[in-house]
XYZ file of C-alpha atoms in Angstrom:
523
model
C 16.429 -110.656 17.976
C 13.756 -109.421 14.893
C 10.313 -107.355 14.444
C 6.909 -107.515 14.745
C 4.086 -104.522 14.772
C 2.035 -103.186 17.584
C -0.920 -105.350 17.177
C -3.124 -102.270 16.685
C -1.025 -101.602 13.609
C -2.623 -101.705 10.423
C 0.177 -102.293 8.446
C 0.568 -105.680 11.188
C 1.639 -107.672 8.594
C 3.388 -105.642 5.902
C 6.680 -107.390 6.392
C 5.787 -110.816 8.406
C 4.278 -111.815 5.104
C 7.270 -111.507 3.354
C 9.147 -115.025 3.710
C 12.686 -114.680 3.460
C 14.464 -116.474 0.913
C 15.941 -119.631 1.222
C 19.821 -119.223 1.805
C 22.883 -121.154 0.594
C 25.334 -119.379 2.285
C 27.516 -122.782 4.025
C 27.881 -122.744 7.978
C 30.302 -125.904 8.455
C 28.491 -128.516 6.240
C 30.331 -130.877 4.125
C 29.925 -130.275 -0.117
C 27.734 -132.496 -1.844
C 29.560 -134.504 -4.817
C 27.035 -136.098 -7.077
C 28.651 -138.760 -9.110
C 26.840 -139.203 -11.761
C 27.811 -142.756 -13.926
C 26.403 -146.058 -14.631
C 29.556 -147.959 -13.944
C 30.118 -149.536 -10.392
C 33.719 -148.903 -9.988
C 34.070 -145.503 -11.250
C 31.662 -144.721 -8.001
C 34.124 -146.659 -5.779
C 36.964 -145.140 -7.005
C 36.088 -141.827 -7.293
C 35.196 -142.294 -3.486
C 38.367 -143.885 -2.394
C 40.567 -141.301 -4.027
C 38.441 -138.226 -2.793
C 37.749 -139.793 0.943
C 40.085 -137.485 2.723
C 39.337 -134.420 0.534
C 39.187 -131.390 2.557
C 38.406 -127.832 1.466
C 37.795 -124.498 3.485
C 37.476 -127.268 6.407
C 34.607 -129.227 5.006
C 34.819 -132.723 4.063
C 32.891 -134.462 1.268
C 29.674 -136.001 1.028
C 29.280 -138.166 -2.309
C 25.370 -139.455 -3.675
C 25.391 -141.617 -6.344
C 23.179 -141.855 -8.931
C 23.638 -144.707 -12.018
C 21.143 -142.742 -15.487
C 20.373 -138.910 -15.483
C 16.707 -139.632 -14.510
C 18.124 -140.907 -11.376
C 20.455 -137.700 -11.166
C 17.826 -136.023 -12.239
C 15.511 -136.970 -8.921
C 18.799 -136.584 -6.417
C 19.034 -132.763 -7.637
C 15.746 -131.891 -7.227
C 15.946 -133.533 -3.362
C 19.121 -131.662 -2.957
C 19.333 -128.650 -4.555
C 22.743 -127.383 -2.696
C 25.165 -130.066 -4.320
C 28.125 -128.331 -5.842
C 29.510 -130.455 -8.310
C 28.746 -133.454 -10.324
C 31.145 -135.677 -12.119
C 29.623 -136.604 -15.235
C 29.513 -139.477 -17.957
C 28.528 -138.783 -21.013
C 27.290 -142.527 -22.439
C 24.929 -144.089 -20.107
C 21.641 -145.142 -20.811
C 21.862 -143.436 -24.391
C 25.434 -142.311 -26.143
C 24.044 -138.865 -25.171
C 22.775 -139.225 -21.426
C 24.781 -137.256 -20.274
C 24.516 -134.073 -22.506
C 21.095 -134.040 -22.310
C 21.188 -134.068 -18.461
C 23.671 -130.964 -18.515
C 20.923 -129.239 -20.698
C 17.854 -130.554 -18.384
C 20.070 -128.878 -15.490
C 20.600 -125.777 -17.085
C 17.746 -125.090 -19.075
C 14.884 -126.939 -17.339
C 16.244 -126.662 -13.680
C 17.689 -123.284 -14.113
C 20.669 -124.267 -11.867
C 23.160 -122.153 -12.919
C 25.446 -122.803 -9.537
C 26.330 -126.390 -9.637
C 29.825 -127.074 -11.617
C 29.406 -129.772 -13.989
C 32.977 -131.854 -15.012
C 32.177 -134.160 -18.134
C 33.890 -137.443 -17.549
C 34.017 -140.051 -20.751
C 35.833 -142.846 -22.347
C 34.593 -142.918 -25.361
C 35.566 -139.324 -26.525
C 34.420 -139.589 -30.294
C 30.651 -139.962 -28.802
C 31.170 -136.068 -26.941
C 34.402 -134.141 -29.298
C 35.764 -132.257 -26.376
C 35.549 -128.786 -28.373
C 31.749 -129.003 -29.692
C 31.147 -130.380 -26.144
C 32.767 -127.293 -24.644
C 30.981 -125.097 -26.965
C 27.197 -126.447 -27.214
C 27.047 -127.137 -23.228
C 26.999 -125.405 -20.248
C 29.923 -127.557 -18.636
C 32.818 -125.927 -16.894
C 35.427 -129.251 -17.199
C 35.932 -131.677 -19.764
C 38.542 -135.084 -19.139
C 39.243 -138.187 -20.616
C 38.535 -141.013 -17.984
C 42.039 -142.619 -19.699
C 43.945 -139.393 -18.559
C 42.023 -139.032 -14.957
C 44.188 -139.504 -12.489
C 43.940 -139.608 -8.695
C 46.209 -136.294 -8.741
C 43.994 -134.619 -11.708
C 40.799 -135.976 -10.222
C 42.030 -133.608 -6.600
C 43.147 -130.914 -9.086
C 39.752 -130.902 -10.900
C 37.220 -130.939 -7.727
C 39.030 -128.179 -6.043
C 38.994 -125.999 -8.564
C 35.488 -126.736 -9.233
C 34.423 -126.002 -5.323
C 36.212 -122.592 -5.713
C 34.476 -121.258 -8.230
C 31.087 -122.981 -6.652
C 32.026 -120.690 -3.582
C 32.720 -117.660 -5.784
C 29.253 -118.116 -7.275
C 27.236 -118.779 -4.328
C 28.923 -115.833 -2.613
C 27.837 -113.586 -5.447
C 24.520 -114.957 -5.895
C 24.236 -114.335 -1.835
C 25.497 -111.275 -2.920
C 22.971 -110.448 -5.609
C 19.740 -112.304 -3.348
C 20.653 -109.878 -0.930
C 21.053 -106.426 -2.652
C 17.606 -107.210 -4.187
C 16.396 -107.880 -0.299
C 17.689 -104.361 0.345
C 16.104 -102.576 -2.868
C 12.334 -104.084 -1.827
C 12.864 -103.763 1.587
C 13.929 -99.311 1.476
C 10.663 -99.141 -0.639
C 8.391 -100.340 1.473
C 10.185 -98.822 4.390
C 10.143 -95.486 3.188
C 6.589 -95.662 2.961
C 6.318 -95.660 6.427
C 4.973 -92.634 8.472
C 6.251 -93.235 12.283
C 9.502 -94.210 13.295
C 8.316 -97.320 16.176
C 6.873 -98.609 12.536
C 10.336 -98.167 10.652
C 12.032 -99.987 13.475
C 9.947 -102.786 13.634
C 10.099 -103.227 10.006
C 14.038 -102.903 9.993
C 14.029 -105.896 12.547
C 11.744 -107.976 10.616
C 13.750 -107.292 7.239
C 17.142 -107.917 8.795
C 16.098 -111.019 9.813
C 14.599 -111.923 6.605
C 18.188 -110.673 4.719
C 20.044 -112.633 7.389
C 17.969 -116.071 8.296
C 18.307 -114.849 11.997
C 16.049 -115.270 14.608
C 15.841 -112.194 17.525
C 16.652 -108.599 17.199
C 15.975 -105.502 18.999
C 15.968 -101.805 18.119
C 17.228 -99.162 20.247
C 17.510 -95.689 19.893
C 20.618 -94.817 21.221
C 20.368 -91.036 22.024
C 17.552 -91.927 24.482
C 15.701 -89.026 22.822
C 12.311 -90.440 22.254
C 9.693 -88.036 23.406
C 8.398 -90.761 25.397
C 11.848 -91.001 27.462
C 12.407 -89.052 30.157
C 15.610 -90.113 30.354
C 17.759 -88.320 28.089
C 20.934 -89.882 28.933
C 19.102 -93.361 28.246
C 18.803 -96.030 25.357
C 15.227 -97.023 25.135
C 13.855 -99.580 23.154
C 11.172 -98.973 20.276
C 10.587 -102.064 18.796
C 11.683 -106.134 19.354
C 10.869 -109.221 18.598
C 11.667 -112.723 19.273
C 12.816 -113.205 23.193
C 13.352 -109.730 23.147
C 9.609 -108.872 22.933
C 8.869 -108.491 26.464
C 10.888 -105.144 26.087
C 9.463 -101.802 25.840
C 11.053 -99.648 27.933
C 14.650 -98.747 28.467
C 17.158 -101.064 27.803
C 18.610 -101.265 31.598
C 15.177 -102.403 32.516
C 14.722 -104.913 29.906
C 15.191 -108.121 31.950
C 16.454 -110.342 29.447
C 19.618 -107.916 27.601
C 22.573 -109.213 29.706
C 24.790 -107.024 31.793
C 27.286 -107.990 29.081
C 25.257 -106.916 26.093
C 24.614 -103.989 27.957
C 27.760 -102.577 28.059
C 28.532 -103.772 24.759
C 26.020 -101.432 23.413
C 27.121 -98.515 25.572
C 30.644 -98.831 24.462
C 29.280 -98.736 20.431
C 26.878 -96.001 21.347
C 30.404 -94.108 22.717
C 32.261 -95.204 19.908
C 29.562 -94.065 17.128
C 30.797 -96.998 14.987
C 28.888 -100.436 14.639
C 30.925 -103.977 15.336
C 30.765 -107.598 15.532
C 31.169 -109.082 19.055
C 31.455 -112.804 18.701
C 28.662 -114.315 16.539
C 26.241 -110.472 17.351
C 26.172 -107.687 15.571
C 25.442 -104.119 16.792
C 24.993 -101.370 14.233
C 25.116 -97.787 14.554
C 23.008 -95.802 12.291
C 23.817 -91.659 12.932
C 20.896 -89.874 11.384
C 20.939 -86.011 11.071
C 17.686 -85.236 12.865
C 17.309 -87.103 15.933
C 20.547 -88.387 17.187
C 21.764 -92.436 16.719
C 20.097 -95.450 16.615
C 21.653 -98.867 17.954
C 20.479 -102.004 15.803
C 21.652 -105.510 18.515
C 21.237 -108.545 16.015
C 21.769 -111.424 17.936
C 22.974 -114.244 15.292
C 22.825 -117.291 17.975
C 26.193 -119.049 17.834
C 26.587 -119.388 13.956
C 29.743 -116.930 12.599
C 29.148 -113.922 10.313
C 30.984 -114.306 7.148
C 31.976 -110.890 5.113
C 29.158 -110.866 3.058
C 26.792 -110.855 5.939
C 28.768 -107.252 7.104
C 28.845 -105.699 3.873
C 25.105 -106.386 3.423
C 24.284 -105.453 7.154
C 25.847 -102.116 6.431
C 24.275 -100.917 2.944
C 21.201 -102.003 4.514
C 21.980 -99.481 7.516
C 22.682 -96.576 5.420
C 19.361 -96.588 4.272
C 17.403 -97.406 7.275
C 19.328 -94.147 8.041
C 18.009 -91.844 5.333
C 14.922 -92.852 5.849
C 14.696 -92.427 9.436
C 15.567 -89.008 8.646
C 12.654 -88.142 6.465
C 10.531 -89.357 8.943
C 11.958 -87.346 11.528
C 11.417 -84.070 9.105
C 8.222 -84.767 7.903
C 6.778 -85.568 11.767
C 8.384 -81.779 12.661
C 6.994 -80.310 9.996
C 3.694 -81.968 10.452
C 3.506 -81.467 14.315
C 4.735 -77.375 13.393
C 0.992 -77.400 11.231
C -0.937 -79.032 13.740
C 0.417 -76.690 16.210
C 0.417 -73.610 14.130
C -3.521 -74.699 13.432
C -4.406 -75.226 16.856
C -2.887 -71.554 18.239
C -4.518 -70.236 15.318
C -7.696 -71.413 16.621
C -6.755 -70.159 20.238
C -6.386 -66.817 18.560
C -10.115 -66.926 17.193
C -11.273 -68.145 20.450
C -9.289 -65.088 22.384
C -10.567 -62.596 20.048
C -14.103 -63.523 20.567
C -14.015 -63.539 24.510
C -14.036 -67.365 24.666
C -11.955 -69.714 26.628
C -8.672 -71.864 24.732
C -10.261 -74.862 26.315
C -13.558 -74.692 23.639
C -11.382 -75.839 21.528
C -9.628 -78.542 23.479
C -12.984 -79.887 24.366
C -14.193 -79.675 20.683
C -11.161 -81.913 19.555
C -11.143 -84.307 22.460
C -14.855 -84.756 22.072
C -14.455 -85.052 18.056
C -11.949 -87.897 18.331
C -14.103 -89.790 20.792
C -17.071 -89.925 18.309
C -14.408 -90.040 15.292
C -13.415 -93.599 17.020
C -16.917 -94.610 17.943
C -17.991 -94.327 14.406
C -15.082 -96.201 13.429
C -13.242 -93.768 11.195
C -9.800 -94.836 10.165
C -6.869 -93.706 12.144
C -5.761 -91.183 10.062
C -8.919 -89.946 9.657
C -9.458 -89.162 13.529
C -6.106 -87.435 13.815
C -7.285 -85.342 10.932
C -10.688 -84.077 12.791
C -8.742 -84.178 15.770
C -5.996 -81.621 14.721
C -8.479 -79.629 12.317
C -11.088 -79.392 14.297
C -9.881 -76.137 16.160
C -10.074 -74.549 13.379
C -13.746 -74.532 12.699
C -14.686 -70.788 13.545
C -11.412 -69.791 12.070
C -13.950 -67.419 9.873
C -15.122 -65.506 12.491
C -11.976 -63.918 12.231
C -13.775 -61.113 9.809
C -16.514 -60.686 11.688
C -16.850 -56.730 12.950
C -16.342 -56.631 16.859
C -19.368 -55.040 17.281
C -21.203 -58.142 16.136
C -18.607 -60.850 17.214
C -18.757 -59.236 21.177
C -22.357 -58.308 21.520
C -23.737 -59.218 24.377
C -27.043 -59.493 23.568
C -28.829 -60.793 21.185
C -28.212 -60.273 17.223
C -30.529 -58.750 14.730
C -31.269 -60.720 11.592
C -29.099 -58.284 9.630
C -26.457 -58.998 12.438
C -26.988 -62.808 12.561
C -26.743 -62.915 8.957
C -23.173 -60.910 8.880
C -22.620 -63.904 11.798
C -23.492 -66.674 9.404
C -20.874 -65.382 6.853
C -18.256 -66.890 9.148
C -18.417 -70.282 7.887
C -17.602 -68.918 4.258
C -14.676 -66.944 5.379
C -13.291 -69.469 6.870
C -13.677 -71.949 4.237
C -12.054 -69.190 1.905
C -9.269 -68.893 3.863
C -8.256 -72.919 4.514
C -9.793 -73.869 0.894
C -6.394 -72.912 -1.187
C -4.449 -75.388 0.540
C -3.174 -78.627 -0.594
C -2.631 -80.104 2.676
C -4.883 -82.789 4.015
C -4.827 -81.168 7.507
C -6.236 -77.633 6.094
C -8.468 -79.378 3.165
C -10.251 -80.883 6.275
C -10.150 -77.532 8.212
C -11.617 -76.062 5.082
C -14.620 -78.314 5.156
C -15.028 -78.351 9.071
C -15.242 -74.464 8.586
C -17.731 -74.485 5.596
C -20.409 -77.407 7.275
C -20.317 -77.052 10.606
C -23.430 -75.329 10.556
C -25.079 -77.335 8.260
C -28.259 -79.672 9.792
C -29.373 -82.729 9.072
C -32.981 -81.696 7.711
C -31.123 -79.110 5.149
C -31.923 -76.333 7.143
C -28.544 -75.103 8.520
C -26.103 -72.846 6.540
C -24.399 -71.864 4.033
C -25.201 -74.428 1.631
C -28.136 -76.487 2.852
C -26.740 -79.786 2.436
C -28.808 -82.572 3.515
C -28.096 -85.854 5.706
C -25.093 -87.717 4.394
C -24.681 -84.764 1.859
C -22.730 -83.597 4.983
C -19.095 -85.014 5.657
C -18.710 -87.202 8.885
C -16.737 -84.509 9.862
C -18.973 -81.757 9.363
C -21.312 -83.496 11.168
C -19.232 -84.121 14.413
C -17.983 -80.747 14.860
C -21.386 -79.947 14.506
C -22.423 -81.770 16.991
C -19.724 -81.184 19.273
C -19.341 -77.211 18.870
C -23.080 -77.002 19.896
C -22.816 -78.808 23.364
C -20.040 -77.634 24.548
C -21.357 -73.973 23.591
C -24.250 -74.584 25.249
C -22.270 -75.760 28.189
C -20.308 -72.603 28.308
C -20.761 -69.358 29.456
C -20.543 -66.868 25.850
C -20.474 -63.065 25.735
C -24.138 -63.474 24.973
C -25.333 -66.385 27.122
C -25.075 -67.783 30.120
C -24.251 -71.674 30.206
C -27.097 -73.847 30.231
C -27.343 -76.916 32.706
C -26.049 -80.447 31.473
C -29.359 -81.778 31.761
C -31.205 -79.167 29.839
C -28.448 -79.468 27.193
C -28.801 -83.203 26.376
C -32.199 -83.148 26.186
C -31.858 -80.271 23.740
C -29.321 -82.643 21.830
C -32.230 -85.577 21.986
C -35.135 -83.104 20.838
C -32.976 -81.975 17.982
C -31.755 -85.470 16.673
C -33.063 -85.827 13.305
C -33.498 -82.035 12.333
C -30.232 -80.608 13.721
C -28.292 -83.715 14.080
C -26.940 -86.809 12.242
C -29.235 -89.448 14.505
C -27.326 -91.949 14.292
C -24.015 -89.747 15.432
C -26.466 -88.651 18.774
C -26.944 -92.553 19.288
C -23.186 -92.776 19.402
C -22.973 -89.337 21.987
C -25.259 -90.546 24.527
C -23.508 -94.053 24.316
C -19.938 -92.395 24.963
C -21.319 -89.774 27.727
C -19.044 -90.936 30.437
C -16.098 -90.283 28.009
C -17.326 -86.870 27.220
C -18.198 -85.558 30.799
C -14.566 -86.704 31.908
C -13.270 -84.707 28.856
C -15.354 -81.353 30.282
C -13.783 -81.966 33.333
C -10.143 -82.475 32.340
C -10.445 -78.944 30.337
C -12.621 -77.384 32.775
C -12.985 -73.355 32.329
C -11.678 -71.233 34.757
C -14.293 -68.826 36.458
């Protein structure tokens, strides 16, 4: 079971892009012998003598080939042959060497185990031979015999092994290194799980994966005592909820990922892997790789498990940066609550305000992040008001232009306060606060911007604090009918208000009526 984003990602394809590298890890396949001479019977003979070689329960399967271009063209079609029994004299008294350095060199196959085989030593001096040439045997064809000949291959295939297990080894380390950066740079945890899958399955060559977290803790889970799944691929796809309702995760497997959730310590079962992976904010998380009936070797384990410990760290930091971000979006939002309290004026302004923001935020086709920035800020916009005298701020009648103009200082106040901070969330606060007031003809306050001189966000709120004021019942007012309202939006469209952005109200009006009515004010 593996990963693969919510389709309304937009990071969809950050890690199905990323082909995993071809392994050479052996399941059960016989090793490739390439003989490599331009004499008949040495071919024959080599075979008979080697025909019932066996190592780590593999057989042998021999290619021939009779000049190094023809060696040459067998290596390229098989890259995974493990050692080739050489002559040195062939079609030139130096064939052979110059294959071993066309190998080496041109190739860059560094894996394969080359044993020189000659009869003419004066053509190849075994020590400058040794010495020049990447070659890791050297024998005399007089002095090979059937028992040397055994001797020679199997020591050959071990180190082979060695290597391939180390270059596994290395392939797979530098999986893990690319694979925690581009992790870490994700900002929600169903992302980081679906990007664990996919990357686990690229480091392995598997095929299906799920990811569960194990505590059952996800805000979206009820169910505390429950594992529920955030993220799948493969077969596995079809799941999204809990695990006990996911129709195709066996009774079996079920209980074999209870028992490891009890335990707190990740296994092999068979040919599957479950992980555990503790983190310090937010409980466990259960990774079920399913590795569909091929064995995990050692390597496979170790790598499984340096690649958990830092799915685990960074799971963490997401998990502290989404508290501390949802502690400033809530801190901004009561703060707003306050501002709304103190001046006589329902909480649900500036609910409405935010709902109705991110409506137009998406109809305008801001980018995600962007609309949960005007969302959360957006409360926040008569934060200023704050320093405005009572006797202004609860007036029930109507200002004087001395008063209004103490009024109007709001917008400044506010920006002052929000303007110091480095956050994005407050940075847009600070510029909600400063243009909400500002029109589209330049005639609003306090700076007198000017059409698109205006942020999109500055704009909205605009937009939105004026009809749902005019809505409402104030300290000052009483609340104007719908009707009357919209047409006061339509007569004001290119003076007050962006035009375009009124286009874009009118053509969302459903959305917005149902969002008055959610967050209706109590009489």
């Amino acid at each position: 079971m593996v990963a693969s984003w919510n389709p309304d990602d937009n990071d969809e394809l950050l890690f199905a892009d990323e082909a995993p590298e071809e392994r050479h890890v052996r399941k059960s396949k016989n090793w490739k012998i390439l003989i490599v001479d331009d004499e008949e019977d040495v071919h024959s003979t080599t075979r008979l003598v080697l025909g019932d070689f066996m190592f780590e329960g593999s057989g042998l399967d021999f290619l021939s080939a009779y000049s190094a271009e023809e060696a040459v063209s067998i290596l390229n079609d098989h890259p995974d042959v493990a050692v080739i029994l050489l002559d040195v004299v062939m079609e030139t008294n130096h064939a052979g060497l110059d294959l071993v350095r066309t190998i080496r060199q041109e190739m860059q196959n560094r894996l394969v185990r080359i044993i020189l085989r000659t009869g003419q030593p004066g053509q190849a001096p075994e020590r400058q031979v040794i010495i020049e040439y990447d070659i890791n045997d050297y024998k005399h064809k007089a002095e090979l015999t059937a028992q040397r000949l055994f001797t020679s291959v199997l020591s050959a295939l071990r180190s082979y092994r060695d290597l391939q297990v180390i270059e596994q080894n290395r392939k797979g380390l530098k999986h893990i290194i690319e694979a925690s950066g581009s992790l870490f740079k994700q900002q929600s945890v169903s992302r980081l799980a679906q990007g664990v899958l996919t990357q686990v399955i690229s480091l392995m060559g598997l095929r299906d994966s799920v990811y569960i977290d194990g505590d059952g803790v996800a805000l979206t889970s009820p169910e505390q005592d429950k594992m529920k799944i955030i993220a799948s691929t493969g077969k596995y796809s079809v799941c999204d909820a809990l695990v006990d309702d996911c129709p195709v995760i066996s009774e079996t497997t079920k209980e074999q990922l209870q028992e490891v959730r009890n335990k707190g310590i990740g296994c092999f079962v068979g040919s599957d892997y479950i992980g555990y992976l503790p983190t310090h904010q937010h409980g466990a998380h259960l990774l079920y790789v399913e590795n569909c009936g091929t064995e995990f070797c050692e390597q496979d384990e170790d790598l499984l498990r340096i690649f958990s410990d830092n799915v685990g760290v960074a799971f963490d930091n997401i998990y502290l940066n989404q508290e501390i971000l949802d502690t400033q979006k809530e801190i901004v939002r009561m703060l707003g609550e306050v501002v709304e309290f103190r001046s006589k004026e329902t909480a649900f302004h500036v609910i409405r305000v935010s709902e109705i923001a991110r409506l137009l935020g998406m109809a305008v086709g801001l980018d995600p992040v962007k609309v949960d920035e005007l969302y959360y800020a957006s409360p926040m916009h008569d934060v200023g008001k704050i320093g405005i005298p009572d006797s202004i701020l609860l007036k029930p009648g109507k200002l004087t232009a001395e008063e209004m103009e103490i009024m109007r200082t709001h917008t400044e106040i506010g920006y002052n306060i929000l303007r110091a901070s480095n956050r994005k969330l407050l940075k847009t606060a600070a510029t909600i606060a400063h243009e909400h007031h500002e029109y589209w003809d330049g005639s609003g306050y306090p700076q007198g911007l000017k059409g698109e001189e205006i942020s999109i966000a500055g704009r909205i709120i605009c937009l939105t604090d004026v009809f749902d004021a005019l809505c409402s019942d104030r300290v000052y007012k009483e609340s104007w009918e719908v009707d009357r309202v919209l047409e006061f939006l339509k007569s004001k469209r290119e003076t007050m208000f962006d035009p375009g952005l009124v286009d874009i109200f009118f053509d969302n009006l459903d959305k917005i009526m149902d969002v008055r009515k959610k967050y209706k004010d109590e009489p």
